[in-house]
Coordinates of C-alpha atoms and ligand atoms in Angstrom, one line a residue:
X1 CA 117.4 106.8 103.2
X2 CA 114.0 105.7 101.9
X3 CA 113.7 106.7 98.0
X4 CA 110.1 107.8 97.2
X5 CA 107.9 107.4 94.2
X6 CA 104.5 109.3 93.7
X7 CA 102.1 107.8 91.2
X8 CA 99.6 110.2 89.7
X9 CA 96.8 109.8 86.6
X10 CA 95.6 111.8 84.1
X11 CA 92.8 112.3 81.4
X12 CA 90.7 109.9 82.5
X13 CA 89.8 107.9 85.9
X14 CA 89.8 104.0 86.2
X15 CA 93.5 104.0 84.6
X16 CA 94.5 101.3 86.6
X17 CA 97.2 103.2 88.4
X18 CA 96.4 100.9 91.6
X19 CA 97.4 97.7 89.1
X20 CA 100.4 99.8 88.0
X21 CA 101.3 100.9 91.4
X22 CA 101.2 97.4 92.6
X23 CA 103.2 96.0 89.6
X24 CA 106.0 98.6 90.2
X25 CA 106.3 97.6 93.8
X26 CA 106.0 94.0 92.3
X27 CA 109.1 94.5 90.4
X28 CA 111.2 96.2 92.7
X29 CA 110.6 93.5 95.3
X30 CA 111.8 91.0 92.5
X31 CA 114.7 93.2 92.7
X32 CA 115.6 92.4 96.5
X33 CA 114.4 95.6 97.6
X34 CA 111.9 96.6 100.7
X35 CA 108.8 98.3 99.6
X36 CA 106.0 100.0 101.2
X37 CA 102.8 101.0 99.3
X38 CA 100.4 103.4 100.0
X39 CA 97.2 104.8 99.0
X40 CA 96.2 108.8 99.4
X41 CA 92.3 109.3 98.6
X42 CA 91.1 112.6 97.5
X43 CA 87.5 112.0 98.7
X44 CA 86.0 113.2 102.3
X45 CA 84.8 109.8 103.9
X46 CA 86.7 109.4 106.5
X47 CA 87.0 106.1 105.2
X48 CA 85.9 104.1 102.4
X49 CA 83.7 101.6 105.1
X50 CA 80.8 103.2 104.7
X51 CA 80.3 103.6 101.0
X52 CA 78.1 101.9 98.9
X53 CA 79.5 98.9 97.0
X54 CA 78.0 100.3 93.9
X55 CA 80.0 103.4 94.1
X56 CA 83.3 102.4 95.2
X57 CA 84.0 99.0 95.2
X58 CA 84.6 96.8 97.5
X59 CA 86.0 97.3 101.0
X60 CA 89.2 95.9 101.9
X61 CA 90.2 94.6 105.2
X62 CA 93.6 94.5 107.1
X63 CA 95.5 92.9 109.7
X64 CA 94.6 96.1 111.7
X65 CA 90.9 96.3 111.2
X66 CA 91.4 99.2 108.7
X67 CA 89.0 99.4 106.4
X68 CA 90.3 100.6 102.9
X69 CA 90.5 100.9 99.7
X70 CA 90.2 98.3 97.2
X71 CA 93.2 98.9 95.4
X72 CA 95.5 97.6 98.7
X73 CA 94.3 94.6 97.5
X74 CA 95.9 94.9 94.4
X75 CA 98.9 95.9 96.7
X76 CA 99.0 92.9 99.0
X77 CA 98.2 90.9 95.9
X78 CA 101.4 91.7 94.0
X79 CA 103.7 92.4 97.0
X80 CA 104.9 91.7 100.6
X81 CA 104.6 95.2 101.9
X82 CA 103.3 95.1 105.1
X83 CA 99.8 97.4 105.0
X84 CA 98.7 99.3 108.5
X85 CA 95.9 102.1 108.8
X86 CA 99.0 104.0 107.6
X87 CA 98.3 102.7 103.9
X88 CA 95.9 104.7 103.2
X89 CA 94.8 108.1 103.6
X90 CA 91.9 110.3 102.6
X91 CA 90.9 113.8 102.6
X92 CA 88.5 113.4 105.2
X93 CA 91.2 111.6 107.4
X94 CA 93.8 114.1 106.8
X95 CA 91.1 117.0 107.7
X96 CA 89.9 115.6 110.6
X97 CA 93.7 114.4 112.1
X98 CA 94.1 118.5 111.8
X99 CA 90.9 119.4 112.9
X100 CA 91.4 117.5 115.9
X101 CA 95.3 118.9 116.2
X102 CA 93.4 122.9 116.1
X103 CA 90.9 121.6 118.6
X104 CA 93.6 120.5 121.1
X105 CA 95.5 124.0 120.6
X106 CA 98.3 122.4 118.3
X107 CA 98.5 125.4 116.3
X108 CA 99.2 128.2 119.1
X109 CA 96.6 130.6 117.5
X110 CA 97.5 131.1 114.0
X111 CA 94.9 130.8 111.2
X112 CA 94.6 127.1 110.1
X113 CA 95.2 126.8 105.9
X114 CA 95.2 124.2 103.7
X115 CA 99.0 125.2 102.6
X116 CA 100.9 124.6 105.2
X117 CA 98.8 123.1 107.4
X118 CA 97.0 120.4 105.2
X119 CA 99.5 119.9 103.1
X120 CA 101.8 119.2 106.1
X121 CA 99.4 116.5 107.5
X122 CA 99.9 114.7 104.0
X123 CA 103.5 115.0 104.0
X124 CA 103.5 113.7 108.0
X125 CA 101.1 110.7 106.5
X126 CA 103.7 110.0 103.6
X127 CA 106.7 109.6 105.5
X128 CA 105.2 107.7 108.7
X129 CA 105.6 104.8 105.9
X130 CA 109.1 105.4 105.1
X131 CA 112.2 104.6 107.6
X132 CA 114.4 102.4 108.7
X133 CA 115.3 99.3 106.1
X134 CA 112.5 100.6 103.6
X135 CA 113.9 101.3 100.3
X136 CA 111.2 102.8 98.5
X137 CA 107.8 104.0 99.5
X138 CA 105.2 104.0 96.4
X139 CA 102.5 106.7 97.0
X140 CA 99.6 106.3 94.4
X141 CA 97.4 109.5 94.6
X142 CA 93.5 108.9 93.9
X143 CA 91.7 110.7 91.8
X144 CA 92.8 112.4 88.1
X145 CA 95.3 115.4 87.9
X146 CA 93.0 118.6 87.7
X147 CA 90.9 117.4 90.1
X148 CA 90.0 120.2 92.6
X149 CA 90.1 117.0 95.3
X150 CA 93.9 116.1 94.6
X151 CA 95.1 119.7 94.4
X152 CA 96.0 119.4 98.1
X153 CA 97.7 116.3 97.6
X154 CA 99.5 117.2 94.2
X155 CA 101.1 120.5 96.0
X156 CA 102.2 117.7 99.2
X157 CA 104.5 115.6 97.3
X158 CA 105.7 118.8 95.1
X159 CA 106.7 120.2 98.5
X160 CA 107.8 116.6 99.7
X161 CA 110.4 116.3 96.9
X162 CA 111.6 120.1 98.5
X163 CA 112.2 118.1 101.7
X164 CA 113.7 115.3 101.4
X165 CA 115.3 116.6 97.7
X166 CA 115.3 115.7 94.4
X167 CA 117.3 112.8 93.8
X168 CA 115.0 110.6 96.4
X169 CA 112.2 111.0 94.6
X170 CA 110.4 110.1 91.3
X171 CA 107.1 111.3 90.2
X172 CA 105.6 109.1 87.4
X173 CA 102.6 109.8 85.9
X174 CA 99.7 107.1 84.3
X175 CA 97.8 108.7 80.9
X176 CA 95.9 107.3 78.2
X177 CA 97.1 107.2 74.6
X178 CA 93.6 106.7 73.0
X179 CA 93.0 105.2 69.3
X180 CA 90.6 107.5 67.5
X181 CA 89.3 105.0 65.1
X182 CA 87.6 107.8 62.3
X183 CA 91.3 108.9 62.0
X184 CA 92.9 106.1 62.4
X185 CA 95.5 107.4 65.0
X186 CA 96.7 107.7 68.4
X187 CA 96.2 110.5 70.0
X188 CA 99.0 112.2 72.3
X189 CA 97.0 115.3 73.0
X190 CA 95.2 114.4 76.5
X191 CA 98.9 113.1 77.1
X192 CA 99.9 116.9 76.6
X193 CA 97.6 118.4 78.1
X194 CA 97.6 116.4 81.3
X195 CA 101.3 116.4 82.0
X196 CA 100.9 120.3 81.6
X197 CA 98.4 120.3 84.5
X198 CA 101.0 119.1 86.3
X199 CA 103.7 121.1 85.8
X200 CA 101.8 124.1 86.0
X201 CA 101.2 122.9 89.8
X202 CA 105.6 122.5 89.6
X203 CA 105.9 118.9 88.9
X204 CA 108.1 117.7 86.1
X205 CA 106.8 113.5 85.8
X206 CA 109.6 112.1 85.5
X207 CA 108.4 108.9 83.7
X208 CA 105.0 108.5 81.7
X209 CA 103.3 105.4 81.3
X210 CA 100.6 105.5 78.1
X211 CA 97.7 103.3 78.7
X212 CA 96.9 102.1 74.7
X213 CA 94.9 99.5 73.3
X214 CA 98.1 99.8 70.5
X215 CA 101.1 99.7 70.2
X216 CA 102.6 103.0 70.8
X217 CA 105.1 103.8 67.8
X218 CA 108.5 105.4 68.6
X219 CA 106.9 108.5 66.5
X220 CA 104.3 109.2 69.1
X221 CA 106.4 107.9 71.8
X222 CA 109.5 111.0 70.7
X223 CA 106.3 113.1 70.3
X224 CA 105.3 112.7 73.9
X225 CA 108.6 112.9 75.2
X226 CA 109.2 116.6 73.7
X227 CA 106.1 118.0 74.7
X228 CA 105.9 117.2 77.8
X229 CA 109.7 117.7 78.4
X230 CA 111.0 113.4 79.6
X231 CA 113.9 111.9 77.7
X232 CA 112.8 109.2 74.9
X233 CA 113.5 106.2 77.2
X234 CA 111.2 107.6 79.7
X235 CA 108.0 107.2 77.7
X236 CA 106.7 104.2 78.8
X237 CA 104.0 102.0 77.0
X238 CA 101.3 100.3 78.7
X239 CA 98.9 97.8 76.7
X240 CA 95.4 97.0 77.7
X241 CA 95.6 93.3 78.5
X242 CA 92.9 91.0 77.9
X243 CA 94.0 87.9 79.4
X244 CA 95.3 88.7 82.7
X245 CA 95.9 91.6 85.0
X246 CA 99.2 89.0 86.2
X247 CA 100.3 90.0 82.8
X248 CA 101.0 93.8 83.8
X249 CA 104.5 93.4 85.3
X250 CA 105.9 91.5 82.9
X251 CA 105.3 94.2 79.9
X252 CA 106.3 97.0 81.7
X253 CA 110.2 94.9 82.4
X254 CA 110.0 94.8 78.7
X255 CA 109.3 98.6 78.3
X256 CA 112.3 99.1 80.8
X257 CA 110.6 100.8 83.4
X258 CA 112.3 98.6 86.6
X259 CA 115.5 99.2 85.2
X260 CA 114.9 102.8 84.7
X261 CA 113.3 103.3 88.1
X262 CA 116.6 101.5 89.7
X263 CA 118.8 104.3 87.3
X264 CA 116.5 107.5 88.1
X265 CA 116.9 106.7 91.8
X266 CA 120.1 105.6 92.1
X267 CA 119.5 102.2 93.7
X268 CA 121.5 98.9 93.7
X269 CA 121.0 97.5 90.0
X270 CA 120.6 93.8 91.1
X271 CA 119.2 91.6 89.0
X272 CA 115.5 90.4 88.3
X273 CA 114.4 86.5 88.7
X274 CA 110.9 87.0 87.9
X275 CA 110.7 82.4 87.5
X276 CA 107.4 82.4 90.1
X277 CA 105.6 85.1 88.2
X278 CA 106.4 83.4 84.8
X279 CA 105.3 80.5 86.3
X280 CA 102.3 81.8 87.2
X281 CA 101.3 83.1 83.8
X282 CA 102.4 79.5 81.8
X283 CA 99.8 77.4 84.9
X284 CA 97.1 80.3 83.8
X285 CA 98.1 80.1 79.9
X286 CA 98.3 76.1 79.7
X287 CA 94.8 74.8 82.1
X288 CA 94.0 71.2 82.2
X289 CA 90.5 71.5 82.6
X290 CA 87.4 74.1 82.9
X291 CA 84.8 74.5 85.3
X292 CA 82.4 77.3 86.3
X293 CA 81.8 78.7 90.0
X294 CA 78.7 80.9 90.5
X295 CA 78.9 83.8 92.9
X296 CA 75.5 84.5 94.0
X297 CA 75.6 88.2 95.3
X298 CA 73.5 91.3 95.6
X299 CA 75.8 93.2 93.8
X300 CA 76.7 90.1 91.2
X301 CA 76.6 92.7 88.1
X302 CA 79.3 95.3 89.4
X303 CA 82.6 93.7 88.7
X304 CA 83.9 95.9 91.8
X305 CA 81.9 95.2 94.4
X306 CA 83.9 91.5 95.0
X307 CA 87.2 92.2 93.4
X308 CA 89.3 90.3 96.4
X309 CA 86.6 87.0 95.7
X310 CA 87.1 86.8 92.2
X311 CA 91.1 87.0 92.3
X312 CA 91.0 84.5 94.7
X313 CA 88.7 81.8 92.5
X314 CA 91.4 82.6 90.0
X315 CA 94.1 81.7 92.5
X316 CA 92.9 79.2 93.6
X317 CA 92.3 78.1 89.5
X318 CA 96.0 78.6 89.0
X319 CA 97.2 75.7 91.5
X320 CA 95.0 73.2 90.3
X321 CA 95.9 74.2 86.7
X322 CA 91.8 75.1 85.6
X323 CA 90.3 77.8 83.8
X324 CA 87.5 79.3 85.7
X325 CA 84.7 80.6 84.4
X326 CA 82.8 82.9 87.2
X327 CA 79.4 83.4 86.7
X328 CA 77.8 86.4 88.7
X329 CA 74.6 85.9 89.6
X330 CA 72.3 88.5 91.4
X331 CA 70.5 86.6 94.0
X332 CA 66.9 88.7 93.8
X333 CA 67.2 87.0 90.1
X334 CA 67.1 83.4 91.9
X335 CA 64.2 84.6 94.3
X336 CA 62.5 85.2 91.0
X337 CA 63.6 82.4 88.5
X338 CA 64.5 80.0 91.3
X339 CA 68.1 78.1 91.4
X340 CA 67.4 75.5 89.0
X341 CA 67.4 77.5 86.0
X342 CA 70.1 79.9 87.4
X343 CA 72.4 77.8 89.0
X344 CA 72.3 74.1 87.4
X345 CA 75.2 73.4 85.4
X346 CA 77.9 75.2 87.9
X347 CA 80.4 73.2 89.6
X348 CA 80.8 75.7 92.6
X349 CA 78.4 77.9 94.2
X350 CA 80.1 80.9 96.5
X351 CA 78.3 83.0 98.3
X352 CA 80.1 86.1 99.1
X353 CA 79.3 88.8 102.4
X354 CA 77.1 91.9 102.2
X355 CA 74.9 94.0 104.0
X356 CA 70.9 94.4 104.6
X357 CA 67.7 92.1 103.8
X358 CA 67.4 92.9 100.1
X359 CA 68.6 89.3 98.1
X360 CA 69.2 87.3 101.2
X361 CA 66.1 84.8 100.5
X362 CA 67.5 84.0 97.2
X363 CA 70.7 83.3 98.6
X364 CA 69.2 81.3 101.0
X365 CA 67.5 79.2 97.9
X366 CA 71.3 79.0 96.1
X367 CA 72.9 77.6 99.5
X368 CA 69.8 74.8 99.6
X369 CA 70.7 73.6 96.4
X370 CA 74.2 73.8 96.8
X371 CA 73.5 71.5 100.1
X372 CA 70.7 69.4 98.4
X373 CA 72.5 68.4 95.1
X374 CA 76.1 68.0 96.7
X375 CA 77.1 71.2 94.9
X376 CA 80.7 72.2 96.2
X377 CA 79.6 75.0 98.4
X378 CA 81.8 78.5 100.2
X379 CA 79.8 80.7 102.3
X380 CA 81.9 84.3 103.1
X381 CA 80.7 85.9 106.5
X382 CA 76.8 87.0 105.3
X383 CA 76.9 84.0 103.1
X384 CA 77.8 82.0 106.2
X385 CA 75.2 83.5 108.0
X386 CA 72.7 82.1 105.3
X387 CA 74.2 78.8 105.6
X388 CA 73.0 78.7 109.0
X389 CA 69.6 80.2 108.6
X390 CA 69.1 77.7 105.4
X391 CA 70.2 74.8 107.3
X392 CA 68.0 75.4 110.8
X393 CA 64.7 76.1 108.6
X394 CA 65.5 72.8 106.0
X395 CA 67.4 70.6 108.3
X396 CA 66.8 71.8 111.8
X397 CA 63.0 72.5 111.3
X398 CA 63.0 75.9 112.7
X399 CA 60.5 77.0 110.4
X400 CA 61.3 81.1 110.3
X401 CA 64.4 80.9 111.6
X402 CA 66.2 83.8 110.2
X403 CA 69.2 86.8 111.3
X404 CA 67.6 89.5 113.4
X405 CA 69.7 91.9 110.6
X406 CA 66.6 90.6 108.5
X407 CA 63.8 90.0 110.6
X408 CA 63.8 91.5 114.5
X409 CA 60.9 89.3 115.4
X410 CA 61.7 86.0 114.0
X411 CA 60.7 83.3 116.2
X412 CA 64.6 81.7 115.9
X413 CA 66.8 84.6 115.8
X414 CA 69.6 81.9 115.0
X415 CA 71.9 84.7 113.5
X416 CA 72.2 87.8 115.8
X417 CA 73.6 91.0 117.4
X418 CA 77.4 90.5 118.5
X419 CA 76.8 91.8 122.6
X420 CA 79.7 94.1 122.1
X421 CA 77.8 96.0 118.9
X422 CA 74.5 96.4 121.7
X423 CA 74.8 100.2 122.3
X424 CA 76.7 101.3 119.3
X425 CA 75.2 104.1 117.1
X426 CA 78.4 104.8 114.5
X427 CA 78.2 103.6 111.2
X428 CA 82.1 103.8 110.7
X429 CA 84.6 101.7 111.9
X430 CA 82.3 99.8 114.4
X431 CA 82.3 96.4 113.3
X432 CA 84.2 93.5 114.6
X433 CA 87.1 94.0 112.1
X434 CA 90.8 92.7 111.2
X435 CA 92.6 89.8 112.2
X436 CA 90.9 87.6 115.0
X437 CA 92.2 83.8 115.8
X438 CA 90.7 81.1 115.6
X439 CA 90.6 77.2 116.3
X440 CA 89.8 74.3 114.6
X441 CA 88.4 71.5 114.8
X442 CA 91.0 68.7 113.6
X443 CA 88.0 66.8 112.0
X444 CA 87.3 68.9 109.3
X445 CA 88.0 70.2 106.2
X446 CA 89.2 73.3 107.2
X447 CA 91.8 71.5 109.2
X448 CA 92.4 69.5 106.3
X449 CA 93.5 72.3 104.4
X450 CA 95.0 74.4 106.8
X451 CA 96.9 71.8 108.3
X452 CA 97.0 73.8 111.6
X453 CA 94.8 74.2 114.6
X454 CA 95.1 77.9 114.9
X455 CA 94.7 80.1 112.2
X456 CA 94.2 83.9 111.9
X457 CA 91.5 85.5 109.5
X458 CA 90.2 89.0 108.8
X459 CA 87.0 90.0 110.0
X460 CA 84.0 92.5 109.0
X461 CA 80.8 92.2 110.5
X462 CA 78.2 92.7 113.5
X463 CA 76.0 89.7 113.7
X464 CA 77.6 86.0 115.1
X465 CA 76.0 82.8 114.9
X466 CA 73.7 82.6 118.2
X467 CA 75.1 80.0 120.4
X468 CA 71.7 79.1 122.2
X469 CA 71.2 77.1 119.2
X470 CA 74.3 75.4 118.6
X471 CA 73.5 72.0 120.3
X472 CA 70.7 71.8 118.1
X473 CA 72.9 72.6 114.7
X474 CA 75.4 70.1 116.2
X475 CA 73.1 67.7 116.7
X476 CA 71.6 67.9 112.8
X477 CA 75.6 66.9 111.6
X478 CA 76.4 70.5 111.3
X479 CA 79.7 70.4 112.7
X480 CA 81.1 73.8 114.0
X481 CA 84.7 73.5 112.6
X482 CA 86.2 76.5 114.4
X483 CA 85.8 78.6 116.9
X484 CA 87.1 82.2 118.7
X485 CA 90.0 80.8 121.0
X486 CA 87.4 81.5 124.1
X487 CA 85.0 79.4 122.4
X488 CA 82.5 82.3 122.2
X489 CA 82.1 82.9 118.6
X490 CA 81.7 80.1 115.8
X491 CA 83.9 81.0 112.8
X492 CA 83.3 77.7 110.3
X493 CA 80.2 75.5 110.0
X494 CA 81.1 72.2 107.4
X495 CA 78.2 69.9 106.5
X496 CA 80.1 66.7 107.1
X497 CA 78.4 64.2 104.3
X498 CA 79.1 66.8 101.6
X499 CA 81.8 66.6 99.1
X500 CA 82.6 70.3 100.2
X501 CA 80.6 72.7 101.9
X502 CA 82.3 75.3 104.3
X503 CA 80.8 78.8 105.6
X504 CA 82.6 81.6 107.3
X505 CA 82.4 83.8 109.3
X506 CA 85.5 85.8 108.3
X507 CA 87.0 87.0 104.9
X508 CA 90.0 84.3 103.3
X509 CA 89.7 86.4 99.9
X510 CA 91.9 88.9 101.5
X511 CA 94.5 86.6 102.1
X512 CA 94.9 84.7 98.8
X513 CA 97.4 85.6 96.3
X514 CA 98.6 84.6 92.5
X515 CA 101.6 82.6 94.0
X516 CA 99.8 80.9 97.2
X517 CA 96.3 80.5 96.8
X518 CA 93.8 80.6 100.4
X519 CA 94.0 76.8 101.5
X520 CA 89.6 76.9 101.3
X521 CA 89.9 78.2 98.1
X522 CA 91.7 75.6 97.3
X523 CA 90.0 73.1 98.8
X524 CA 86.7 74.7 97.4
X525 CA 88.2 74.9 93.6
X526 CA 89.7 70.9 94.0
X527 CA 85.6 69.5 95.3
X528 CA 84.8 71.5 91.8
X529 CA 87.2 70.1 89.9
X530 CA 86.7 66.3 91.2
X531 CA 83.1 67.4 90.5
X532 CA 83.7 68.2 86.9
X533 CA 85.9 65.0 86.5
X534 CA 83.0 62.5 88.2
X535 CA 80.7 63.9 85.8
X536 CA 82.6 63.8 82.4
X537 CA 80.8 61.1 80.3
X538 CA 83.8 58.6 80.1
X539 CA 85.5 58.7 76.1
X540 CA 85.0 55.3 74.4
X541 CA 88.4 54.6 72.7
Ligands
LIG1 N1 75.7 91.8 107.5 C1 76.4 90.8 108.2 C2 76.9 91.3 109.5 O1 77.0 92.5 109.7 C3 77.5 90.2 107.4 C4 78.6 91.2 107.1 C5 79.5 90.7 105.9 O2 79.1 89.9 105.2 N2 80.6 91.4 105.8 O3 77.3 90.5 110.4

């Protein structure tokens, strides 16, 4: 029978329960077992596809096409659980799945209510996860305890541990231990307080973890533990880290908390290799050399907005053993200072996807002097679509040549509407989105790095690379490097007489991870690093 744990946070938001959640499954994983993770969202989009950047993050893609929550990242990052539409869940989802079910007559005329009806769906959505050769299922629920939002969600997995009973599942609950600097303390209070919204709803937490910026002293630690009712051992601590997120895991085996997980649930105590991870952390702790990659993005300044890009220039930083230092650069800031000043010194530029005209002229400019001064260069679906409209107005001559998302009457509408997106109206979900194959070219990088002629990537867009021009690109020395398998859709342009510049049209950041970086982020990071090495100033002995 699949064991369950449900993840919940208190006193504040931005906890990092998603990092816990993902470290827990980490560890268990490390421990032979079969997880699943899963995300519940307390907010009404239907989906978070359609929200700003600025308020939520980045979107993250799956196999699927589902478009989700950033935190799955964190998920697929850490783990092997294999994540499906049924990853994650949100309000509106859940409302609208028995909306639909009242529509249809489901509920043979009685009154539709959030208990049982609601809470039901979410129960239904927890266990479509669990089954057959899954040990555990970790739930993370969105969203802070107290939270009108979660309340639907908080009385589901009560219920849920009603169902499937006690002993299969484990409620632990993320708070923050803050240091109050004017009287010199930690503070258990918010602790207190939070752990007694929860059991007024009826759930006991069985294990607390205490985000602190200190060490939390067995004093405080015996204090939590008797007010809010969990035996000593149970009273996890969590310390901010500074140095890596990679580190998280690794304190919370010291604090115990795998092998009191294993304990509380009764599962096969087997033993923990954590080598890779360790690993891992020594390549980050111990680089050879530095170098600095500058992503040139509309939303450079909100750390959020391209989460999945920035792990994967770190992972791709940890194979070739170099500290990386990003720099995030807002293109409308190169449209105004120009690249020189704003982008001389880096050994990588990236240019990451996004949506809508504002920025894309300065990104234009940053992919020019990537090309110009043989800067190693990675373009990410809008950022390949710049790569294209930089190269036919600089190299091609198409002067105006621009993405009819930008510019509807350009005279060279070399980046355009995908046919199949013609007639569609809804926002949500409408994209050409998930995993799409593709083949490559076996003279070019990206075969180079791959080392395979068929590859599969994750997709997230509407416009395509318009074919009526490709002969011309082609004949300029762009070289399309991959196509759709019909041939239909170029998916990788490469500037041939360049030490590395590659533009896609899908996303590889959601398919890197800390122990097996994405083969062009790889390749990307190693044309930076050669770059750095070319241009040290020898050492006289
Ligand atoms: N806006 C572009 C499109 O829709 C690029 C999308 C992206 O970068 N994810 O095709």
């Amino acid at each position: 029978m699949t064991k369950h744990i449900f993840v919940t946070g208190g006193v504040v938001s931005s906890l990092g329960k998603g990092l816990t959640s993902a470290s827990i499954g980490m560890l268990l994983e490390h421990r032979g077992l079969k997880v699943r993770m899963q995300k519940l969202d307390p907010y009404i989009n239907v989906d978070p596809g359609t929200m700003s950047p600025y308020q939520h993050g980045e979107v993250y893609v799956l196999d699927d096409g589902s478009e989700t929550d950033l935190d799955l990242g964190h998920y697929e990052r850490f783990t092997n659980s294999k994540l499906t539409r049924n990853s994650n869940f949100t309000t509106g989802q859940i409302y609208q799945n028995v909306i639909e079910k009242e529509r249809r007559g489901e509920f043979l005329g009685k009154t539709v209510q959030v208990i049982p009806h609601i809470t039901n769906e979410i129960k239904h959505s927890i266990a479509k996860v669990a089954g057959e050769g899954i040990d555990v299922v970790i739930t993370e629920i969105g969203g802070t305890v107290g939270d009108i939002e979660s309340q639907p969600f908080l009385e589901a997995i009560r219920q849920f541990a009603l169902d499937v009973g006690k002993e299969n599942c484990l409620y632990i609950h993320l708070t923050l231990v803050p240091y109050l600097k004017a009287a010199a303390e930690l503070k258990t209070k918010p602790t207190q307080h939070s752990v007694g919204q929860l059991r007024q709803i009826g759930i006991q937490p069985d294990i607390l973890i205490c985000r602190t910026e200190r060490e939390l002293p067995a004093s405080d630690r015996e204090k939590i533990a008797l007010f809010c009712n969990v035996p000593f051992q149970a009273v996890i601590e969590e310390r901010d880290k500074d140095f890596s997120i990679y580190e998280v895991p690794l304190s919370l085996v010291e604090h115990g908390l795998d092998s009191l997980i294993v304990k509380k649930l009764n599962l096969p105590n087997t033993s923990l290799d954590l080598d890779d991870w360790r690993d891992l952390l020594h390549r980050l702790r111990n680089p050879e050399t530095e170098i600095s990659i500058a992503v040139v993005g509309k939303y450079a300044e909100h750390k959020d907005a391209y989460k999945s890009i920035y792990e994967a220039i770190d992972h791709a930083g940890i194979e070739h053993h170099a500290q990386i230092r990003i720099g995030r650069i807002q293109s409308e800031a190169v449209e105004r200072e120009g690249p020189e000043r704003l982008l001389a010194g880096y050994d990588g530029i990236l240019v990451p996807g996004g949506f809508g005209e504002r920025g894309t002229e300065g990104k234009v400019e940053a992919i020019r002097f990537a090309r110009e001064r043989n800067i190693p260069f990675l373009g990410i679906c809008l950022g390949m679509q710049c790569a294209v409209i930089e190269f036919a107005r600089n190299v091609v001559g198409l002067k105006g040549a621009n993405s009819t998302e930008f510019d509807k009457d350009t005279p060279y509408p070399v980046i355009c509407l995908l046919d199949e997106q013609k007639n569609i109206t809804d926002k949500g979900g409408t994209m050409r989105l998930g995993a799409q194959k593709s083949e490559l070219d076996t003279n070019s990088k990206s075969f180079e790095w791959y080392g395979n002629r068929g590859i599969s990537e994750r997709h997230r867009h509407r416009y395509e690379f318009n074919n009526v021009y490709r002969k011309q690109f082609q004949a300029h020395n762009l070289t399309i490097a991959g196509t759709s398998e019909d041939d239909s859709l170029v998916e990788i342009v490469e500037v041939a007489d360049h030490p590395w510049f590659v533009a896609v049209q899908f996303h590889p950041e959601f398919k890197s991870k800390p122990t097996q970086s994405h083969p062009l982020f790889s390749g990307f990071i190693q044309a930076a690093v050669r770059r750095t090495k070319n241009s040290a100033v020898p050492q006289s002995s």
